[in-house]
PDB file of C-alpha atoms and ligand atoms in Angstrom:
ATOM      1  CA  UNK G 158      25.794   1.819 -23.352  1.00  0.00           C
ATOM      2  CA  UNK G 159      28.574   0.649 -20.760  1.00  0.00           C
ATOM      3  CA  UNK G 160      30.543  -2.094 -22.134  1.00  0.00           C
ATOM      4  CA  UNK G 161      28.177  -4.104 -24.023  1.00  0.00           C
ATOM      5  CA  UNK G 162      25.530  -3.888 -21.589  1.00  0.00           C
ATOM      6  CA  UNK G 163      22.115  -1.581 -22.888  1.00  0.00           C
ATOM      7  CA  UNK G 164      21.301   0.325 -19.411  1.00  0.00           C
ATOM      8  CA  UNK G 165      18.404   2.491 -19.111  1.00  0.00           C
ATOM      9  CA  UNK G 166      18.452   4.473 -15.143  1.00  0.00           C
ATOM     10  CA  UNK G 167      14.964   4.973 -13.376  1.00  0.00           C
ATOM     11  CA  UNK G 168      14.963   6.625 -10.240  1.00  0.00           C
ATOM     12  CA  UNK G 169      12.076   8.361  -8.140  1.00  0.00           C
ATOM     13  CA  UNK G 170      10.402   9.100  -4.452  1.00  0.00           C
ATOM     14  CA  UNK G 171       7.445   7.631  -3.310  1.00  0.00           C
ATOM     15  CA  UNK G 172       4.710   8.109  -0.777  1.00  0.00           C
ATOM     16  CA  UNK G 173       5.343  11.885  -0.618  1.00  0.00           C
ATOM     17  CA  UNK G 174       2.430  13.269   1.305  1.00  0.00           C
ATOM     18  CA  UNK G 175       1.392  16.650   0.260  1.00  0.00           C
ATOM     19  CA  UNK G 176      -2.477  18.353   1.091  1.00  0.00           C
ATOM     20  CA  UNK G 177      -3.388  21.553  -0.871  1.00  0.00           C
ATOM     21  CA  UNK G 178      -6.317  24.017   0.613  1.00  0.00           C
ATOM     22  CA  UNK G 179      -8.482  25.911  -1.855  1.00  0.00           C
ATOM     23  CA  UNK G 180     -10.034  28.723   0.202  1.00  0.00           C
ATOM     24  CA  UNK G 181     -12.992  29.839  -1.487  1.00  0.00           C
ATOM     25  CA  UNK G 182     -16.085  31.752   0.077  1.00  0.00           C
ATOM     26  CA  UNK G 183     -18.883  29.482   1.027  1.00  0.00           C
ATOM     27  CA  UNK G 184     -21.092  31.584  -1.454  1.00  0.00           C
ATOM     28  CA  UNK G 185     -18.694  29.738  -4.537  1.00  0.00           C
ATOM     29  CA  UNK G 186     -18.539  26.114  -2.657  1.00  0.00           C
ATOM     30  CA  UNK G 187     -17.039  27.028   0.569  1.00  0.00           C
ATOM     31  CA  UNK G 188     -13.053  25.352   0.950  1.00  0.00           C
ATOM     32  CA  UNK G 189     -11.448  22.351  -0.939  1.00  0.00           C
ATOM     33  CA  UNK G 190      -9.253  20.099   0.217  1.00  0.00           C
ATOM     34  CA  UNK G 191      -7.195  17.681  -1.267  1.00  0.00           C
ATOM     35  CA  UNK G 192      -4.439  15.446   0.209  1.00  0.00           C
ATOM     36  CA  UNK G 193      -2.360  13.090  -2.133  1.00  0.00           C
ATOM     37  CA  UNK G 194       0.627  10.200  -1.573  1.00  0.00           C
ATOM     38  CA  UNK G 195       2.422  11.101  -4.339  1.00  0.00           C
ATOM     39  CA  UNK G 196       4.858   8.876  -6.216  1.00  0.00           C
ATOM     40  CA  UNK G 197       7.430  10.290  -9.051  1.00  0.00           C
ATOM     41  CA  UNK G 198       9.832   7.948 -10.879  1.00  0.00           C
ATOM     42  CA  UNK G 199      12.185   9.562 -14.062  1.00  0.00           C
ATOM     43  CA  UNK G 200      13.784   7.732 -16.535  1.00  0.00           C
ATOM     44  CA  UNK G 201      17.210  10.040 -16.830  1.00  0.00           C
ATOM     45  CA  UNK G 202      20.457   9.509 -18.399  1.00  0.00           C
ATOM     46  CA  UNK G 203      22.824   9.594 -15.467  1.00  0.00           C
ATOM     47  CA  UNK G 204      24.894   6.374 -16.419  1.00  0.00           C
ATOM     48  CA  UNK G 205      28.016   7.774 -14.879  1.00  0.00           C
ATOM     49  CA  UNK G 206      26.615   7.753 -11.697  1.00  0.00           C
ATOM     50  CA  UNK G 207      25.851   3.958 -12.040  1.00  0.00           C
ATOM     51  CA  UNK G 208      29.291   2.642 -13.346  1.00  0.00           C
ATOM     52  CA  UNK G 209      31.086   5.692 -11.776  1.00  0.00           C
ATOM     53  CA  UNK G 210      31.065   8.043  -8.995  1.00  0.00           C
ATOM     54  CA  UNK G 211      30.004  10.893 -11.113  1.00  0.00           C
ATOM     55  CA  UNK G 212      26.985  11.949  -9.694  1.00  0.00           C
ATOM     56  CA  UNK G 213      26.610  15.057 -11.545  1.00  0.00           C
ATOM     57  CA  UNK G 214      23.370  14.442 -13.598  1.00  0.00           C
ATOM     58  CA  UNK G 215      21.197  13.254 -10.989  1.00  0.00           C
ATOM     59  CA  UNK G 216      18.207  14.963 -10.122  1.00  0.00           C
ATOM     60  CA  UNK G 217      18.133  13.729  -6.241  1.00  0.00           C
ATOM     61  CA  UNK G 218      15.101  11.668  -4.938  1.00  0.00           C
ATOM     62  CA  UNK G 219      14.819  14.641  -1.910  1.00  0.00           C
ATOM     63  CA  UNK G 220      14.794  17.450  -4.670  1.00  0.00           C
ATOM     64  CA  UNK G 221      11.759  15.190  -6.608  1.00  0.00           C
ATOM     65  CA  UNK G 222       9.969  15.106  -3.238  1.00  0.00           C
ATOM     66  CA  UNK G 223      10.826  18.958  -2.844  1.00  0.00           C
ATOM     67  CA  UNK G 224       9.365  19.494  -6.439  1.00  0.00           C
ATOM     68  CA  UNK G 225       5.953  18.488  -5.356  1.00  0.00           C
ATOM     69  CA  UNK G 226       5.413  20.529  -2.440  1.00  0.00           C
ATOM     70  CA  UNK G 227       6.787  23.716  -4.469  1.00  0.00           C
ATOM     71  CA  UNK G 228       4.405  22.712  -7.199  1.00  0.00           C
ATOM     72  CA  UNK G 229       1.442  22.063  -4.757  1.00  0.00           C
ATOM     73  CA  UNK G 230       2.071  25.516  -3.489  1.00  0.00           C
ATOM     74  CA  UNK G 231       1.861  27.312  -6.911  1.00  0.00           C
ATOM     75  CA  UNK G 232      -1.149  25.671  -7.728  1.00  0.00           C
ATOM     76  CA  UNK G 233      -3.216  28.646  -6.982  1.00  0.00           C
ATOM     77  CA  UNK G 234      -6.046  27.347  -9.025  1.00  0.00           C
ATOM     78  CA  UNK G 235      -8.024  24.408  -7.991  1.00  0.00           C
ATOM     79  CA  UNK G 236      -6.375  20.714  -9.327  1.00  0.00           C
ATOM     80  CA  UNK G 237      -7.739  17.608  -9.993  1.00  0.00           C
ATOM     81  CA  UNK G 238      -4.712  15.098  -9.109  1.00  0.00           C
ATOM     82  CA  UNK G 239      -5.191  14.306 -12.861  1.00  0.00           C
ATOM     83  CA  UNK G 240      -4.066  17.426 -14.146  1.00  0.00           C
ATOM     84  CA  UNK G 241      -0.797  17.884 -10.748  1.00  0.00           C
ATOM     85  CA  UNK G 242       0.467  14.782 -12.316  1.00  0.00           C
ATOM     86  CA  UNK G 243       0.951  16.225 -15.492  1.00  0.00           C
ATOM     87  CA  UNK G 244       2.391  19.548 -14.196  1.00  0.00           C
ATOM     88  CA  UNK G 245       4.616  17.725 -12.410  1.00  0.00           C
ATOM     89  CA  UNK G 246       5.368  15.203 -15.412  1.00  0.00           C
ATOM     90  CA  UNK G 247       5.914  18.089 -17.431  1.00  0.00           C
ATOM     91  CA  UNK G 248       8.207  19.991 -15.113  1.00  0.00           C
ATOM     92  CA  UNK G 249      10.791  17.061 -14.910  1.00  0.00           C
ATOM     93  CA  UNK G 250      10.414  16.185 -18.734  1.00  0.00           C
ATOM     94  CA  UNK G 251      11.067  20.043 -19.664  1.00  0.00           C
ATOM     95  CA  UNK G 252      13.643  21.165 -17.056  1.00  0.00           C
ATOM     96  CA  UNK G 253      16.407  18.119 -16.902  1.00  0.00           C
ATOM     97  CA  UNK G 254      17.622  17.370 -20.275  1.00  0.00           C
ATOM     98  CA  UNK G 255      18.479  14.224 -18.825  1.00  0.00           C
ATOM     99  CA  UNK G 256      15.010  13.255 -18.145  1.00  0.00           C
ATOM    100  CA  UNK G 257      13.339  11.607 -21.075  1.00  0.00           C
ATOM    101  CA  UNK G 258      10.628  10.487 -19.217  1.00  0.00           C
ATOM    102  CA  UNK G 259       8.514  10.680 -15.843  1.00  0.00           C
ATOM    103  CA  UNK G 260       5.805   8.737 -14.027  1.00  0.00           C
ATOM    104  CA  UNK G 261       3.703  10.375 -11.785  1.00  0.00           C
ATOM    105  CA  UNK G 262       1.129   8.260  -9.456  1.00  0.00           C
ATOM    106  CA  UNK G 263      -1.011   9.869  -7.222  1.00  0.00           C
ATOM    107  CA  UNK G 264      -3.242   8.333  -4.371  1.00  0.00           C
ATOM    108  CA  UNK G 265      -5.984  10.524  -2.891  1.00  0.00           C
ATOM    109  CA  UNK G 266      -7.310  10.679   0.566  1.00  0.00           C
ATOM    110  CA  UNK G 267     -10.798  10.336   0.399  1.00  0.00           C
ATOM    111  CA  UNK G 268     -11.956  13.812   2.403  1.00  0.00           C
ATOM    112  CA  UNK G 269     -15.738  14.579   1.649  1.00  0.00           C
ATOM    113  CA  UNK G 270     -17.557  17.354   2.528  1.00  0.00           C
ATOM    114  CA  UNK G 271     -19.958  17.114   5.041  1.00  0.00           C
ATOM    115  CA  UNK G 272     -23.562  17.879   5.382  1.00  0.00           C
ATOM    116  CA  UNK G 273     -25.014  19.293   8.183  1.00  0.00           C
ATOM    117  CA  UNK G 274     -28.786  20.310   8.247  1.00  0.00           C
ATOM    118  CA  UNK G 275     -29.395  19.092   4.400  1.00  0.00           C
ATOM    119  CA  UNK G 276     -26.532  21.906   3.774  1.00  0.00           C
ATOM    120  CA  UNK G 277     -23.133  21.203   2.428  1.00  0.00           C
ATOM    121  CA  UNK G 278     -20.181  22.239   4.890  1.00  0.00           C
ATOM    122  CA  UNK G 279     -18.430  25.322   4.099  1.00  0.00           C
ATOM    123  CA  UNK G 280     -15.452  23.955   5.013  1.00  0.00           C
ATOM    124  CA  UNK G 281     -16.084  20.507   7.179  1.00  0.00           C
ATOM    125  CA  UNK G 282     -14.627  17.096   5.628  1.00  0.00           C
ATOM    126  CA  UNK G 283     -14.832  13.863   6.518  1.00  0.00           C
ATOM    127  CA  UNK G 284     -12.748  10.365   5.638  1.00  0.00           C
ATOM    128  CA  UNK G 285     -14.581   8.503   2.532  1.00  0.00           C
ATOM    129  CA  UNK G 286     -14.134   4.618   1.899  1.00  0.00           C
ATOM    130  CA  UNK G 287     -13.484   4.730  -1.664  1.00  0.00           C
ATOM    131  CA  UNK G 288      -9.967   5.795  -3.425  1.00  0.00           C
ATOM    132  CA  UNK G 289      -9.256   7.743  -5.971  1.00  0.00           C
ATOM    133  CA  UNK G 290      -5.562   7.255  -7.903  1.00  0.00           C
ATOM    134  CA  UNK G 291      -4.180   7.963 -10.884  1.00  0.00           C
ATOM    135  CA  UNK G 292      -0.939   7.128 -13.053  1.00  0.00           C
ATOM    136  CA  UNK G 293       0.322   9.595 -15.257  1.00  0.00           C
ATOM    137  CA  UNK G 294       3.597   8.698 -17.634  1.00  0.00           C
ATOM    138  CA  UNK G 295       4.628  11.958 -20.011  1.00  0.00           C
ATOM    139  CA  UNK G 296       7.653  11.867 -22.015  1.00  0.00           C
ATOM    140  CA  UNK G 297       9.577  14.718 -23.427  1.00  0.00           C
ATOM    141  CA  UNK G 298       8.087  15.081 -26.339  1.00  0.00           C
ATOM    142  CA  UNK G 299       5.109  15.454 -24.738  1.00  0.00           C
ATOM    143  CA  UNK G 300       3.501  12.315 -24.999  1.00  0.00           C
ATOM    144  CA  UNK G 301       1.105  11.009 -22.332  1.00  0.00           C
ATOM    145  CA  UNK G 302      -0.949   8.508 -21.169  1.00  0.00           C
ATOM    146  CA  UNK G 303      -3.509   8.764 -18.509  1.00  0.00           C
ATOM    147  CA  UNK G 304      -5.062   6.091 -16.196  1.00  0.00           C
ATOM    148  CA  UNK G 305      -6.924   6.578 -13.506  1.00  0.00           C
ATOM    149  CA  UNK G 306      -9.054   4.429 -10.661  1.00  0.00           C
ATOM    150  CA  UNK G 307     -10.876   3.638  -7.829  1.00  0.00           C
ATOM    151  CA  UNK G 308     -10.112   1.229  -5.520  1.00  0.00           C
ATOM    152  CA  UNK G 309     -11.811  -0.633  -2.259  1.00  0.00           C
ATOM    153  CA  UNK G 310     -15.361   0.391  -3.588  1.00  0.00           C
ATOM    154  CA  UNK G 311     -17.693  -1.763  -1.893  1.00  0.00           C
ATOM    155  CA  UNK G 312     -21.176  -2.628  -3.546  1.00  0.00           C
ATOM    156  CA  UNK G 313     -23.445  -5.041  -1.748  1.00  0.00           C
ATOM    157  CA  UNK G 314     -27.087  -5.617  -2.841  1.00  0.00           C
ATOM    158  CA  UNK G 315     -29.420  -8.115  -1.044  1.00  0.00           C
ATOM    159  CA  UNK G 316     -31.205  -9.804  -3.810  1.00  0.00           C
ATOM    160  CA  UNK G 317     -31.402  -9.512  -7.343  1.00  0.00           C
ATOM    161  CA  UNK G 318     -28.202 -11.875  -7.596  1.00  0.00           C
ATOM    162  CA  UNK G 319     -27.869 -15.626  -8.083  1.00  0.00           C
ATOM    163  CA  UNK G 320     -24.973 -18.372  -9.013  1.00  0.00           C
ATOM    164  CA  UNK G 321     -25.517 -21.738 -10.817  1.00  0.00           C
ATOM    165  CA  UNK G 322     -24.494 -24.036 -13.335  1.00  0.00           C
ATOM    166  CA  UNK G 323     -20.768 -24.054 -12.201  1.00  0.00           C
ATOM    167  CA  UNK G 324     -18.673 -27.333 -12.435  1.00  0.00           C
ATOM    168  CA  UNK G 325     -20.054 -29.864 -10.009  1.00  0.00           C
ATOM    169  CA  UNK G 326     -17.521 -31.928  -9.059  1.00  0.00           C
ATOM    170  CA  UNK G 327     -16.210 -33.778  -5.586  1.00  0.00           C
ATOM    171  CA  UNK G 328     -15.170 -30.757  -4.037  1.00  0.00           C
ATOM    172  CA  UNK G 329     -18.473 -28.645  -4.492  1.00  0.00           C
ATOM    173  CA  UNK G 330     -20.330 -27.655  -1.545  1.00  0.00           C
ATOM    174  CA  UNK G 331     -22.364 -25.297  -2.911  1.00  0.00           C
ATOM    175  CA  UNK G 332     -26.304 -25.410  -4.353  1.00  0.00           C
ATOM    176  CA  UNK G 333     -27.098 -23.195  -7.420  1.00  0.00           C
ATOM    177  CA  UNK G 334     -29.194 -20.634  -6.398  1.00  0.00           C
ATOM    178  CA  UNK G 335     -31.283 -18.031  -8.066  1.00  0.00           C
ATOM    179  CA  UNK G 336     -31.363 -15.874  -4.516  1.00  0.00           C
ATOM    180  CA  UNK G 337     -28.458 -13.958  -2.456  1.00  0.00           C
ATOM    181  CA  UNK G 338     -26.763 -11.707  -1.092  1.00  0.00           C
ATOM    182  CA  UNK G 339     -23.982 -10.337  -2.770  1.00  0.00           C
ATOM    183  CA  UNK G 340     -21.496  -7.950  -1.902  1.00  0.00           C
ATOM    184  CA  UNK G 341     -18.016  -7.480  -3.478  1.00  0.00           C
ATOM    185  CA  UNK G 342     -15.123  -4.831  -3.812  1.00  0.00           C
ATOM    186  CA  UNK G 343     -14.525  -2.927  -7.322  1.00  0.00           C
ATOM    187  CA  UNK G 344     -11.422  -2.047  -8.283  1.00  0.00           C
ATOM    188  CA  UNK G 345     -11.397  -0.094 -12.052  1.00  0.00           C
ATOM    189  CA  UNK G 346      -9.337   1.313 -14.089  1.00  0.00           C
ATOM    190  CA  UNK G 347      -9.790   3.489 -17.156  1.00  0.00           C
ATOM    191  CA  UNK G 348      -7.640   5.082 -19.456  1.00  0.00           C
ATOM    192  CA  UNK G 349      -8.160   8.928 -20.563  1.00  0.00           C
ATOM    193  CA  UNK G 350      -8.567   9.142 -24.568  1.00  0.00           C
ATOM    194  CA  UNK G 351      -5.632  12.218 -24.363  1.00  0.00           C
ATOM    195  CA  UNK G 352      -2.622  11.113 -26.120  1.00  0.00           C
ATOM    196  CA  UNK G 353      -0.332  14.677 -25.801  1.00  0.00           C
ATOM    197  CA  UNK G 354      -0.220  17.263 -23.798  1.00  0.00           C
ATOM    198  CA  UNK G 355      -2.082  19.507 -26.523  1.00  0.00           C
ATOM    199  CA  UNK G 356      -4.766  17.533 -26.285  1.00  0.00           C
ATOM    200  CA  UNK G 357      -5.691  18.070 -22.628  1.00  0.00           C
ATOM    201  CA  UNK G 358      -9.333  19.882 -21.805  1.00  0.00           C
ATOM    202  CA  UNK G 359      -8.926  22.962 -20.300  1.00  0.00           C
ATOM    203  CA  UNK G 360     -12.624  22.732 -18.413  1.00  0.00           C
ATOM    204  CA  UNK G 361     -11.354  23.140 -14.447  1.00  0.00           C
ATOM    205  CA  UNK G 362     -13.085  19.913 -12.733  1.00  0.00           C
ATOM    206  CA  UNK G 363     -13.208  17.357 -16.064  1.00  0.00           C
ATOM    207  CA  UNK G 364     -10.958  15.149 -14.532  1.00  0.00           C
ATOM    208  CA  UNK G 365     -13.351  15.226 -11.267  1.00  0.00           C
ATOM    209  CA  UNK G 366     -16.235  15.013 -12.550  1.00  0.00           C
ATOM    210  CA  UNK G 367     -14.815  11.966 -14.885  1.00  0.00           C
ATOM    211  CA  UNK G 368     -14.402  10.020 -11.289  1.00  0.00           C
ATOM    212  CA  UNK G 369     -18.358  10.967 -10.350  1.00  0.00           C
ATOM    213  CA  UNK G 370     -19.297   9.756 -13.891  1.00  0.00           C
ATOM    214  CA  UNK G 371     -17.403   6.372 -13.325  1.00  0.00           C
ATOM    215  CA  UNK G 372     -18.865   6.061 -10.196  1.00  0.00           C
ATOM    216  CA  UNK G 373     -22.319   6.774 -10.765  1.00  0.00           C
ATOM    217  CA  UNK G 374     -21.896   4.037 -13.948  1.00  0.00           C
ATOM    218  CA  UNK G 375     -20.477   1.306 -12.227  1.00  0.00           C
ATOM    219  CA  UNK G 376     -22.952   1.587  -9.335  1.00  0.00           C
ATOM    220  CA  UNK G 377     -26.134   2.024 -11.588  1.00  0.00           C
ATOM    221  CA  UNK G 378     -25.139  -1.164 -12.969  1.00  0.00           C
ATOM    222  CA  UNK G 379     -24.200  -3.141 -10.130  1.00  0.00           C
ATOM    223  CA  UNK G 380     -27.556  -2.329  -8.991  1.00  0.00           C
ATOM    224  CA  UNK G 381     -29.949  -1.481 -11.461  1.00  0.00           C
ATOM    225  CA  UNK G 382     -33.349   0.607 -11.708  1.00  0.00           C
ATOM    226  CA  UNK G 383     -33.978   1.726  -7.911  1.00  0.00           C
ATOM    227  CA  UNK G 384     -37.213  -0.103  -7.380  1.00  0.00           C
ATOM    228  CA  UNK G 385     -36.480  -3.473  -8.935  1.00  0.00           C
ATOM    229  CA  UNK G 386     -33.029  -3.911  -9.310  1.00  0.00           C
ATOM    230  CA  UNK G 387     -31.268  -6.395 -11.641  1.00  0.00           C
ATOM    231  CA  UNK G 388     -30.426  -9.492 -11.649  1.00  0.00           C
ATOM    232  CA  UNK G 389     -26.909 -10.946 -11.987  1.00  0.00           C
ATOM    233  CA  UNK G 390     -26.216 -14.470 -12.878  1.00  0.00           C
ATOM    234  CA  UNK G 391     -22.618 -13.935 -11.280  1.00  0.00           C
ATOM    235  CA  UNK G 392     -20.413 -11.313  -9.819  1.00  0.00           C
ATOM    236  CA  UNK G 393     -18.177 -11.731 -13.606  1.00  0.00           C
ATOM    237  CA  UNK G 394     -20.944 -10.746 -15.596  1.00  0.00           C
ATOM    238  CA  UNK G 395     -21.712  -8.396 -13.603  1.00  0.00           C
ATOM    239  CA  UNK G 396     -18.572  -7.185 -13.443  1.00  0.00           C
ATOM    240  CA  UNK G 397     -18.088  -7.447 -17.322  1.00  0.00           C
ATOM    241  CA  UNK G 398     -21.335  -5.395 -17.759  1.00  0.00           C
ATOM    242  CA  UNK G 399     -20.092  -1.881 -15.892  1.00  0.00           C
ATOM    243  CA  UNK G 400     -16.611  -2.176 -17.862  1.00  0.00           C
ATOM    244  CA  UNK G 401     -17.988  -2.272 -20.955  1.00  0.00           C
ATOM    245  CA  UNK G 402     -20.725   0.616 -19.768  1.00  0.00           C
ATOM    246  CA  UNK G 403     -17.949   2.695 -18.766  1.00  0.00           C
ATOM    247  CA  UNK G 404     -16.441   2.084 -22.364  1.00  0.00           C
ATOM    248  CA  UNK G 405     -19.536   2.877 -24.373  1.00  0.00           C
ATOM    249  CA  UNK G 406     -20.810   5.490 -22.379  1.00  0.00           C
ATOM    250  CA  UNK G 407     -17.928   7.375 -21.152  1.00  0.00           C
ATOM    251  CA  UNK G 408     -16.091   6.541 -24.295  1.00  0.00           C
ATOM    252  CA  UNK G 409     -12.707   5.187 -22.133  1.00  0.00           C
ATOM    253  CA  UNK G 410     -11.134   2.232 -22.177  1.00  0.00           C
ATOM    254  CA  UNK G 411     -12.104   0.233 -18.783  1.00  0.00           C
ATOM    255  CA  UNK G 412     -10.843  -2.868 -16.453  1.00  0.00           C
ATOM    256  CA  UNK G 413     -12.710  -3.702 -13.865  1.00  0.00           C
ATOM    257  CA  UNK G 414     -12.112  -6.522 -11.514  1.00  0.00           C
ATOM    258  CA  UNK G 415     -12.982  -7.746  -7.835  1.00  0.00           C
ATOM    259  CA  UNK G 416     -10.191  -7.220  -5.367  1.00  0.00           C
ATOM    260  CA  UNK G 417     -11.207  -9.314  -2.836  1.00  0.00           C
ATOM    261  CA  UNK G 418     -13.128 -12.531  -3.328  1.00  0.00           C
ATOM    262  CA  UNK G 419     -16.861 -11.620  -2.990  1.00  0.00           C
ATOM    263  CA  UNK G 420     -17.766 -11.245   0.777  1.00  0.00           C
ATOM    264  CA  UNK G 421     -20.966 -12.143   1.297  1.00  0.00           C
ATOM    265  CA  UNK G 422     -22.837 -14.696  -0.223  1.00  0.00           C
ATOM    266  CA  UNK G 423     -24.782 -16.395   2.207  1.00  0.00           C
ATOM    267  CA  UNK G 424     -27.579 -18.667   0.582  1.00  0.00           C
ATOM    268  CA  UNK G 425     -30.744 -17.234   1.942  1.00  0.00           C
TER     269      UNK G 425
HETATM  270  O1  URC A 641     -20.624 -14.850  -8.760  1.00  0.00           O
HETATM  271  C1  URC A 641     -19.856 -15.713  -8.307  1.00  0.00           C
HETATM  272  N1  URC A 641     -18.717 -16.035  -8.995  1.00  0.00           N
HETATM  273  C2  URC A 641     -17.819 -16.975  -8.557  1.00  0.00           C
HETATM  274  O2  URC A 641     -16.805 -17.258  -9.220  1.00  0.00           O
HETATM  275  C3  URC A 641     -18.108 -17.610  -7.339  1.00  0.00           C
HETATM  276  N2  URC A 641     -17.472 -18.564  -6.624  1.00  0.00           N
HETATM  277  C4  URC A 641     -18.225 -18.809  -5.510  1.00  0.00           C
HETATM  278  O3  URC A 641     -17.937 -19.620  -4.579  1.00  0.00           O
HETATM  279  N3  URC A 641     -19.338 -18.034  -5.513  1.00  0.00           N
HETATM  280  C5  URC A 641     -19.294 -17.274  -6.642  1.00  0.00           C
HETATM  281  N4  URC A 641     -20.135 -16.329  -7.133  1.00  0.00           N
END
């Protein structure tokens, strides 16, 4: 409290750049590479500093962006960005009795490994479309929540998808149609079912191969069987339909939604 006004301090560093190499020998999966934008905001109780000069409780944003280098560094072990975020959650939550709580968000560069002959790259990456983020909040008692997405993922199919029945009114131009193209950007989220730190798997990878499993869910049923497809009566249903298979098949709790308007749907 200062006076009568309730005052809660939140301060942080964003877009701290940080890449961590995993040199392993190509006969285990060759090197890993992983480079993140990391953001870290802390709710800490360092009122003096905002109706005072008394600086003396702050954790400073440059030591926060210091943090995550040291942190990337003793990561010896391989780390999804999942499981950084909540080292680095739980470092500021356990270290600064003045921090009750911390947000970590994390935005991965999409590096793939490439192929060359049919063989995966011992250590050769390449920029991916698709991106990978997460948003970690822990609080001291060791409380979490996890979410995690993928954004600018870009599906286009070339049948198989139709639009009709909307409102007709004077401003409609266009016919219904049982036959386009369609071709829009996903952006989901989905929300980890671990509650406190205790609760987190200790399987190296999970959180990885969680982000394959999404992947391979929401594209299966965008598209459908590979021969013959399936047919969507609008980008929302379809849309609807991989949320709610990520949330009965993956168990999680799922939003999906459509960044950009859909691109492409030229009436064939
Ligand atoms: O699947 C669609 N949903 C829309 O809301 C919409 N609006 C539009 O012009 N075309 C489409 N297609």
């Amino acid at each position: 409290m200062a006076g009568n006004l309730q005052l809660e301090g939140r301060h942080g560093k964003s877009r701290v750049r940080v890449s961590r190499v995993w040199r392993r020998p190509a006969a285990e999966g060759g090197h890993i590479i992983v480079e993140w934008s990391v953001a870290v905001s802390v709710v800490s109780d360092c009122l003096p500093s905002y109706t005072s000069s008394d600086n003396s409780a702050i954790v400073a944003t440059d030591s926060i962006k210091n943090t995550v280098y040291v942190k990337a560094k003793e990561c010896t072990e391989v780390v999804s960005m999942e499981e950084f975020a909540v080292i680095l959650g739980r470092h500021f939550t356990s270290l600064y009795p003045q921090v009750s709580e911390a947000t970590v968000t994390i935005v991965e560069r999409p590096w793939e490994r490439v192929v060359v002959d049919g063989n995966p790259h011992s250590h050769g990456f390449k920029v991916g479309v698709e991106k990978h983020s997460t948003e970690v909040i822990v609080k001291k008692s060791g409380s979490l929540l996890i979410n995690s997405g993928i954004q600018g993922y870009s599906l286009l199919k070339t049948t198989q998808s139709g639009f009709e029945g909307f409102v007709t009114d004077r401003y409609r131009l266009l016919p219904d149609t049982r036959e386009r193209i369609v071709a829009t950007e996903v952006t989901a989220w989905w929300r980890y079912p671990f509650e406190h730190v205790s609760q987190l798997p200790s399987k190296p990878f999970c959180f990885t191969q969680r982000y394959q499993d999404v992947k391979k869910v929401l594209s299966e049923t965008f598209f459908g069987p590979a021969d013959v497809g399936v047919y969507s009566p609008s980008v929302q249903n379809t849309l609807y339909l991989m949320g709610k298979e990520v949330l009965t098949s993956l168990l999680m709790m799922c939003t999906c939604r459509r960044m950009n308007p859909t691109e492409l749907l030229k009436q064939l």
